[in-house]
Coordinates of C-alpha atoms and ligand atoms in Angstrom, one line a residue:
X6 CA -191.0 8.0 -146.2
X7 CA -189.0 5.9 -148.7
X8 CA -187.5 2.5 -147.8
X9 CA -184.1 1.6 -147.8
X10 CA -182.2 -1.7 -148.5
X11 CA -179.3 -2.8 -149.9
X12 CA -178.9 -3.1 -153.6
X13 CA -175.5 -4.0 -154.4
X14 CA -172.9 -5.5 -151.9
X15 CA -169.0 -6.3 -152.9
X16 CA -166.0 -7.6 -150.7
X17 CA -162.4 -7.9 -151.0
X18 CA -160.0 -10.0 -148.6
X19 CA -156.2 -10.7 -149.2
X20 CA -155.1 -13.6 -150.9
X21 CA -152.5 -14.3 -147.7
X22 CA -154.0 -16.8 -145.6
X23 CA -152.3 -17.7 -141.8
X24 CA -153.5 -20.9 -140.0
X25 CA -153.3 -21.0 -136.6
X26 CA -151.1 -23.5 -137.2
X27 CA -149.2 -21.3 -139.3
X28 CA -149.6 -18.6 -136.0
X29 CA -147.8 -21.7 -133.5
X30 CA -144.4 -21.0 -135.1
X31 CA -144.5 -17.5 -134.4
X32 CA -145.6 -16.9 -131.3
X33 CA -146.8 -18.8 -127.6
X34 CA -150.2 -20.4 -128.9
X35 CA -152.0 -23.4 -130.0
X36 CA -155.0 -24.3 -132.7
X37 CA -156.2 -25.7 -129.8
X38 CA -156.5 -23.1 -127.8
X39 CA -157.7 -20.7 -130.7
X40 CA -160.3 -23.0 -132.0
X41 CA -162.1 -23.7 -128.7
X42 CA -161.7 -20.0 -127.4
X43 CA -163.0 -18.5 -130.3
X44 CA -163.8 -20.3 -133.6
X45 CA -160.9 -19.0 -135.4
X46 CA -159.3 -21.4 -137.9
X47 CA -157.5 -19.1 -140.3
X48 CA -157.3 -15.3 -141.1
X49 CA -156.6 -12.9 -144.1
X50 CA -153.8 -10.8 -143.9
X51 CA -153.0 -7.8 -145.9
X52 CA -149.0 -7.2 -147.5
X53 CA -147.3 -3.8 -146.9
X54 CA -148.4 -2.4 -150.2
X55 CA -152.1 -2.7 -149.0
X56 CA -153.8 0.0 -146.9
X57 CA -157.2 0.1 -145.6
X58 CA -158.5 2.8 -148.3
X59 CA -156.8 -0.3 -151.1
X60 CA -159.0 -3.0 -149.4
X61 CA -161.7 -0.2 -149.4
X62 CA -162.0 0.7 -153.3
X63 CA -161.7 -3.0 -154.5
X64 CA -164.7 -3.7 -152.5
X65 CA -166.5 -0.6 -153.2
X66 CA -166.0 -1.1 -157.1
X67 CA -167.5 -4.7 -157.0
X68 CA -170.5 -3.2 -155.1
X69 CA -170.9 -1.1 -158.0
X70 CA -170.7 -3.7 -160.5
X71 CA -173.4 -5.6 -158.2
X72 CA -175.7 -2.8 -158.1
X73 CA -175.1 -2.5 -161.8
X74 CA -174.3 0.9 -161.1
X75 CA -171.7 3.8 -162.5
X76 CA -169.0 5.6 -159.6
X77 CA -170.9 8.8 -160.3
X78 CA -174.2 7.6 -159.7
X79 CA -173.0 7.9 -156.0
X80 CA -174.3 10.4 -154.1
X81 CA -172.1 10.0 -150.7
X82 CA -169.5 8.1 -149.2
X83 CA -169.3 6.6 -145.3
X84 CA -166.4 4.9 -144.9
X85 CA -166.4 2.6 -141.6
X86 CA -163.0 2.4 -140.1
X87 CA -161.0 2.0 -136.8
X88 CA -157.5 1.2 -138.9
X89 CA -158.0 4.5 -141.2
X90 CA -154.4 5.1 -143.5
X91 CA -154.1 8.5 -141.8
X92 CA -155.9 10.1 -139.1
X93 CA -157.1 12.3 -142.0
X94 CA -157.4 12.6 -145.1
X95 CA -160.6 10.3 -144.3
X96 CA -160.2 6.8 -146.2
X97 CA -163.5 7.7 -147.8
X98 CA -162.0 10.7 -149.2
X99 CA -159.3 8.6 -150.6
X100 CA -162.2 6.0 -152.0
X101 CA -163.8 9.1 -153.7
X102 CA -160.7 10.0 -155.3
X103 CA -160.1 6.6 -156.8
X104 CA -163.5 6.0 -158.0
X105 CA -163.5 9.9 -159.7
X106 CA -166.5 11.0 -158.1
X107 CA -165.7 14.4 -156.9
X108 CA -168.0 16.9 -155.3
X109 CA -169.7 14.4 -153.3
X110 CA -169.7 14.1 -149.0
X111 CA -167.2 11.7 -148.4
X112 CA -166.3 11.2 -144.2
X113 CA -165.4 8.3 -141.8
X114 CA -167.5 6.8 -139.4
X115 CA -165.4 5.7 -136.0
X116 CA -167.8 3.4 -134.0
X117 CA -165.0 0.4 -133.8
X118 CA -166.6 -3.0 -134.9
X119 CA -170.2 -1.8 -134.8
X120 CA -169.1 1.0 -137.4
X121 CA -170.5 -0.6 -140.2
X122 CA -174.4 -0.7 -138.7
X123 CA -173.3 3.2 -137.4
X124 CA -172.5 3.9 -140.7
X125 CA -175.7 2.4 -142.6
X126 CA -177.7 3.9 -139.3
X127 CA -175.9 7.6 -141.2
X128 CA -176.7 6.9 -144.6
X129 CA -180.4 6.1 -143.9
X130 CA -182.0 9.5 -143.5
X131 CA -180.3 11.2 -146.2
X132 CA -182.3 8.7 -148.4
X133 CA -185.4 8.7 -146.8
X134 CA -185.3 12.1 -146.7
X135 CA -184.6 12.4 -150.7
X136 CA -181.3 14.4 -150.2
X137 CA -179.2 11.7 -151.4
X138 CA -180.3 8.8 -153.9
X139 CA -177.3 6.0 -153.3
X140 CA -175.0 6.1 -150.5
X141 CA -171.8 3.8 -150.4
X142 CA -171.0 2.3 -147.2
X143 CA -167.7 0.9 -146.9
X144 CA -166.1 -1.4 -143.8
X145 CA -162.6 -1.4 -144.2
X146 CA -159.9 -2.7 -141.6
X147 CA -156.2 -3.4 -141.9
X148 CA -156.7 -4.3 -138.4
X149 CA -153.4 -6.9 -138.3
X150 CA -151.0 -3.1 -138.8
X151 CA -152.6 -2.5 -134.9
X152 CA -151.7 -6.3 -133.6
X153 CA -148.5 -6.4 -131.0
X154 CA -147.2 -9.7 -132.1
X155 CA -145.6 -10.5 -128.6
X156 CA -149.2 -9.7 -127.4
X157 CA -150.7 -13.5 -127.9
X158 CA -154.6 -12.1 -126.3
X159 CA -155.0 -10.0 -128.9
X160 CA -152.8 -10.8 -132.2
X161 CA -154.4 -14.3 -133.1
X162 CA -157.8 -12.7 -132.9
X163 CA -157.7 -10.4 -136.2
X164 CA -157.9 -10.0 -139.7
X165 CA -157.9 -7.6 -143.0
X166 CA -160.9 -7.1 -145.4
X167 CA -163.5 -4.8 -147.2
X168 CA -166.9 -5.1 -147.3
X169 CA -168.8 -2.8 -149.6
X170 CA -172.6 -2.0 -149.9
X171 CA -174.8 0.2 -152.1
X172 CA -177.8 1.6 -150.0
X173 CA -180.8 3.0 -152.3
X174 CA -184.4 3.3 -152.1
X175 CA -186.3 -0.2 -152.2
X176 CA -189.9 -0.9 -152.4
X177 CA -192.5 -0.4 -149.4
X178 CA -192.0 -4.1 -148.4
X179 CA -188.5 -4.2 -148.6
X180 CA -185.4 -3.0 -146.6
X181 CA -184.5 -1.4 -143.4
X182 CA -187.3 -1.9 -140.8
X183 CA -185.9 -0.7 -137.8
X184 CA -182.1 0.8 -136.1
X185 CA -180.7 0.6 -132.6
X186 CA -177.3 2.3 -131.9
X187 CA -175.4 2.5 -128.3
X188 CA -172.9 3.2 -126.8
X189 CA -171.1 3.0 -123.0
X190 CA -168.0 5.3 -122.8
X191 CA -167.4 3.8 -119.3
X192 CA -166.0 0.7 -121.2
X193 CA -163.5 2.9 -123.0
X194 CA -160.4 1.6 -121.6
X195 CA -161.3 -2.2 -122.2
X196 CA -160.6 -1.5 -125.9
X197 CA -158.4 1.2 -127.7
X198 CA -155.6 1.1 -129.9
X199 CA -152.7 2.9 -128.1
X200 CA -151.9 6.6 -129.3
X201 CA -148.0 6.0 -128.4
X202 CA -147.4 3.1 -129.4
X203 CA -150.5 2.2 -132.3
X204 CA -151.0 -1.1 -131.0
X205 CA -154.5 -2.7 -129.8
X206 CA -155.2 -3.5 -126.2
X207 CA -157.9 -5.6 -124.9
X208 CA -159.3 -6.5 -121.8
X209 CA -160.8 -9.5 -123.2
X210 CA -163.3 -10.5 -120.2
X211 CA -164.8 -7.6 -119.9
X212 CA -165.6 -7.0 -123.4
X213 CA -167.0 -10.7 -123.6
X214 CA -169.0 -10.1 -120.6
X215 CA -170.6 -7.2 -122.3
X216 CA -170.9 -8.5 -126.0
X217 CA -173.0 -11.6 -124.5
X218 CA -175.0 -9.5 -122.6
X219 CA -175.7 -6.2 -125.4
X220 CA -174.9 -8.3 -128.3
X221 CA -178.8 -10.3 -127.6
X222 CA -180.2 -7.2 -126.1
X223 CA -179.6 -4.8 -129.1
X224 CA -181.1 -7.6 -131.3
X225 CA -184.1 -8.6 -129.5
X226 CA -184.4 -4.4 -128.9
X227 CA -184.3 -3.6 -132.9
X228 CA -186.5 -6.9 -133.3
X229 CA -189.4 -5.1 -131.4
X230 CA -189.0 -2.2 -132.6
X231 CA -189.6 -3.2 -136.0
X232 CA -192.4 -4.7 -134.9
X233 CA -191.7 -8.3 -134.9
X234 CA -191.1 -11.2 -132.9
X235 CA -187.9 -13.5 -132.5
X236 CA -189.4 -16.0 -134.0
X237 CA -190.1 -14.3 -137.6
X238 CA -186.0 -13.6 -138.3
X239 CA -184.2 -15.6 -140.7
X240 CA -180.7 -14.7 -140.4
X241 CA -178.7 -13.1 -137.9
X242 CA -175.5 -11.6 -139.3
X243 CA -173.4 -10.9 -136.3
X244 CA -170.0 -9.4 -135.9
X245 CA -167.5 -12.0 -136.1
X246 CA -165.5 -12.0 -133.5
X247 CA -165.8 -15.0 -131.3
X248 CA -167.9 -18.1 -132.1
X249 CA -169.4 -18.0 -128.4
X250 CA -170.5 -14.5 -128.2
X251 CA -172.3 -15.4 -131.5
X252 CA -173.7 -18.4 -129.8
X253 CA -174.7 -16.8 -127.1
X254 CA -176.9 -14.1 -129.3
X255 CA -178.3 -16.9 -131.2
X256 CA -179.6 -18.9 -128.4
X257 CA -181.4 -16.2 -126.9
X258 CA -182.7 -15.7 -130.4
X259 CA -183.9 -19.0 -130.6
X260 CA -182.4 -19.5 -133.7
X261 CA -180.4 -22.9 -135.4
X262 CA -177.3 -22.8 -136.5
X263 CA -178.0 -22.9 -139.9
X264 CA -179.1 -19.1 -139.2
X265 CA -176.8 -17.9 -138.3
X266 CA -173.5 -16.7 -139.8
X267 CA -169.9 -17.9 -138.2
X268 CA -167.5 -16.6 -140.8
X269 CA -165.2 -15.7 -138.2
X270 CA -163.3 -19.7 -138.9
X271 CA -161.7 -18.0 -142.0
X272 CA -161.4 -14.5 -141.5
X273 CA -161.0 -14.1 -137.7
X274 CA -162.2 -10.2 -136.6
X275 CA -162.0 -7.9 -139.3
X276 CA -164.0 -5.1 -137.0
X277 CA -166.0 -2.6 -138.8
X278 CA -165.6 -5.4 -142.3
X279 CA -167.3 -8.3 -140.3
X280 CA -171.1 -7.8 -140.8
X281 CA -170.7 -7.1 -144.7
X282 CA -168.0 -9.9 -145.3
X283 CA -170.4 -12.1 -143.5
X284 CA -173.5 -11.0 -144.9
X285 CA -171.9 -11.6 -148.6
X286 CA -170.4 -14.9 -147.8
X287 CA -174.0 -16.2 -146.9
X288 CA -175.5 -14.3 -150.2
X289 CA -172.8 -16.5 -151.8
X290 CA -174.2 -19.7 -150.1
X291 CA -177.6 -19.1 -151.3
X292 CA -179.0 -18.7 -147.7
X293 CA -180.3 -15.5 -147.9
X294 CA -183.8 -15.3 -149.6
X295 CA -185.7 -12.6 -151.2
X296 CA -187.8 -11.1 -148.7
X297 CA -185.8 -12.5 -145.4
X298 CA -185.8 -10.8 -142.0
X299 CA -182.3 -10.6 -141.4
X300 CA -180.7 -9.0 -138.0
X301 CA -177.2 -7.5 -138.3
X302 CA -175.6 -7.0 -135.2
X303 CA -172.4 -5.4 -133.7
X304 CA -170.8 -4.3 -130.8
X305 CA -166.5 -3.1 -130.2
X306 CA -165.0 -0.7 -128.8
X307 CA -166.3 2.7 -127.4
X308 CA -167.7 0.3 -125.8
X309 CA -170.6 0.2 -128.6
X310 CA -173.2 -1.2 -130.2
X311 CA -175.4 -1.3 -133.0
X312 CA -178.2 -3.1 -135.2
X313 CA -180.6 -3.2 -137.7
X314 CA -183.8 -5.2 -139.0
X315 CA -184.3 -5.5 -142.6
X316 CA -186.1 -7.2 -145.1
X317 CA -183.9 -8.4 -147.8
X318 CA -184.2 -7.3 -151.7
X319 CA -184.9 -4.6 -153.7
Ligands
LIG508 O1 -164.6 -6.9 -131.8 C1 -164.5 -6.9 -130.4 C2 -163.2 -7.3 -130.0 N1 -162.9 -8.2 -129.0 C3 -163.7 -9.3 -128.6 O2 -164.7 -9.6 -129.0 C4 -163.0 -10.1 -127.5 C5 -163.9 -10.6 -126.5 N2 -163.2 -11.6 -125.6 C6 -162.9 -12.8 -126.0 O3 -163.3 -13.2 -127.1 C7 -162.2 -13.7 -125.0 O4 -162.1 -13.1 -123.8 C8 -160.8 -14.1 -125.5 C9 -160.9 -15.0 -126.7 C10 -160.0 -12.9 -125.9 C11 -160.0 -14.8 -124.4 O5 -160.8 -16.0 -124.0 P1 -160.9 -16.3 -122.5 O6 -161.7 -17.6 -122.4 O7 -161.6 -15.1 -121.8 O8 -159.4 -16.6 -122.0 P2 -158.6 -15.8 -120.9 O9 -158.3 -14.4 -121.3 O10 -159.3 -15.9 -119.6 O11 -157.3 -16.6 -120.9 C12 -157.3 -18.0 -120.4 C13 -155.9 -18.6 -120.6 C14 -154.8 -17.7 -119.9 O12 -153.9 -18.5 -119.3 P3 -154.0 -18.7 -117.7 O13 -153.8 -17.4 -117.1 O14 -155.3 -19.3 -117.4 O15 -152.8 -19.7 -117.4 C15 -154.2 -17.0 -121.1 O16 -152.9 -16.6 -120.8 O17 -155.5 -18.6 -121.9 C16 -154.2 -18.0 -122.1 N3 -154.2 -17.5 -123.5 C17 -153.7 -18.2 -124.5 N4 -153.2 -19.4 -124.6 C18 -152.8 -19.8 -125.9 C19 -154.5 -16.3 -123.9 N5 -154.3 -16.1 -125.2 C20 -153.8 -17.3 -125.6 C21 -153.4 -17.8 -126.9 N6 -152.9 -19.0 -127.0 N7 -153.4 -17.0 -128.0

């Protein structure tokens, strides 16, 4: 069976930053508040002219260039997305248009904020099994066209980006060691986006009760089942969308802080565009080393959850 890994990763967030600070004109909140409830300090937000499937072929093109790799060397397109343009066409139909790639599979994935590892989860087999040779994988949200500004649980919470990824074969010591995807459709009505009125809603407890509870458990799970311990990973990349979930998931890692990657101070939750906006942020740092175990990790609404082991490089 051949290996998979990541060979080629690009982002793109909007130039608009808004404080929380900037957020205390506008509505009933405080940095305060927003800091010590989640870690957010500031957020990217996208202007009318940009949609998710914009966001979506920036970041896709620079994952190219970082692959060092041609639009029609791609072989399919999965586009992870809970704030699509339209319910269809699919944003990675749109993505396949710009980049002049016809003929290819092109669909979304819908798993909320763990889209992005139920997307790469997709992609996998069709490599392994030699049906496709590079897949892009795209997490894409204009999340903030979903917020209810009067709503002051949910709108200070979220964010716009792209995160991009190229997913080839790698050598036999390299890439994806292991998947775990779940979900709990019981949870359902803790997080939706309303079909009337297009807006998020959030029961915010329960979904932090469960993403401190699944958010370690799927990790430690695709841990073993790659055949390691918790003390061999590197780097966790969890979703970003509070800094005490992801605190929570790295204690029962074990893991210092260092670690482990917090980008949710500057972009806030940009669901199914947290794992790869993280995961390039610390490739940017220089923390992520050639032949790291790194965990990715996320969990949103469905309820679901997802993860994956892999050994970084190519
Ligand atoms: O990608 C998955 C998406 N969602 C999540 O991961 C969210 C998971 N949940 C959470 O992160 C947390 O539950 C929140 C950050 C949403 C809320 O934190 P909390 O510690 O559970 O706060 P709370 O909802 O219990 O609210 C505490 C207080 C309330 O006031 P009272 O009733 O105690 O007087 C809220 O009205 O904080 C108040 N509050 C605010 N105050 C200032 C709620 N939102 C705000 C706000 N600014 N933006």
């Amino acid at each position: 069976m051949k290996r998979v890994g990541i060979i080629g990763i690009g982002t793109y967030v909007p130039d608009q930053i808004v404080t929380n600070i900037d957020l205390e004109s506008k509505i009933d909140t405080n940095d305060e508040w927003i800091r010590t409830r989640t870690g957010i300090e500031e957020r990217r937000i996208a202007g009318e002219e940009m949609d998710t499937s914009h966001m979506a072929i920036l970041a896709a093109k620079r994952a190219l260039e970082n692959a060092s790799l041609q639009a029609e060397d791609i072989d399919m397109i999965l586009v992870a997305t809970a704030t699509p343009d339209h319910p269809f066409p699919s944003v990675a139909c749109m993505v396949q248009e710009a980049l002049g790639v016809m003929n290819i599979p092109a669909m979304d994935v819908s798993a909320a904020c763990s889209g992005f590892i139920y997307a790469m989860a997709t992609a996998k087999p069709f490599i392994e099994t030699d049906t496709y040779k590079n897949v892009l994988v795209i997490g894409s949200e204009k999340f903030t066209k979903t917020l209810d500004w009067e709503d002051r649980t949910t709108c200070v919470l979220f964010g716009d980006g792209a995160g991009a990824v190229i997913l080839s074969e790698v050598s036999s010591d390299r890439g994806i060691l292991s998947v775990d995807l779940g979900a709990d459709g019981s949870g359902a009505d803790y997080l939706y986006i309303d079909s009337e009125t297009g807006k998020i809603k959030m029961n915010g407890r329960e979904v932090y009760k469960f993403a401190v509870r699944q958010m370690p458990e799927s990790s430690l799970h695709v841990v073993d089942k790659a055949g390691l311990k918790k003390e061999d990973v590197d780097f966790l990349i969890p979703h970003q969308a509070n800094i005490r979930i992801i605190d929570a998931a790295r204690e029962r890692l074990g893991l210092d802080k260092e670690k482990v990657s917090t980008t949710v101070t500057k972009h806030g939750n940009t669901s199914a565009a947290s794992i790869p906006l993280a995961l390039f942020s610390e490739i940017e740092n220089g923390l992520i080393h050639e032949g790291d175990v790194i965990v990715m990790v996320g969990f949103g609404g469905g309820l679901t959850w997802g993860s994956i082991c892999l050994k970084w490089g190519k």
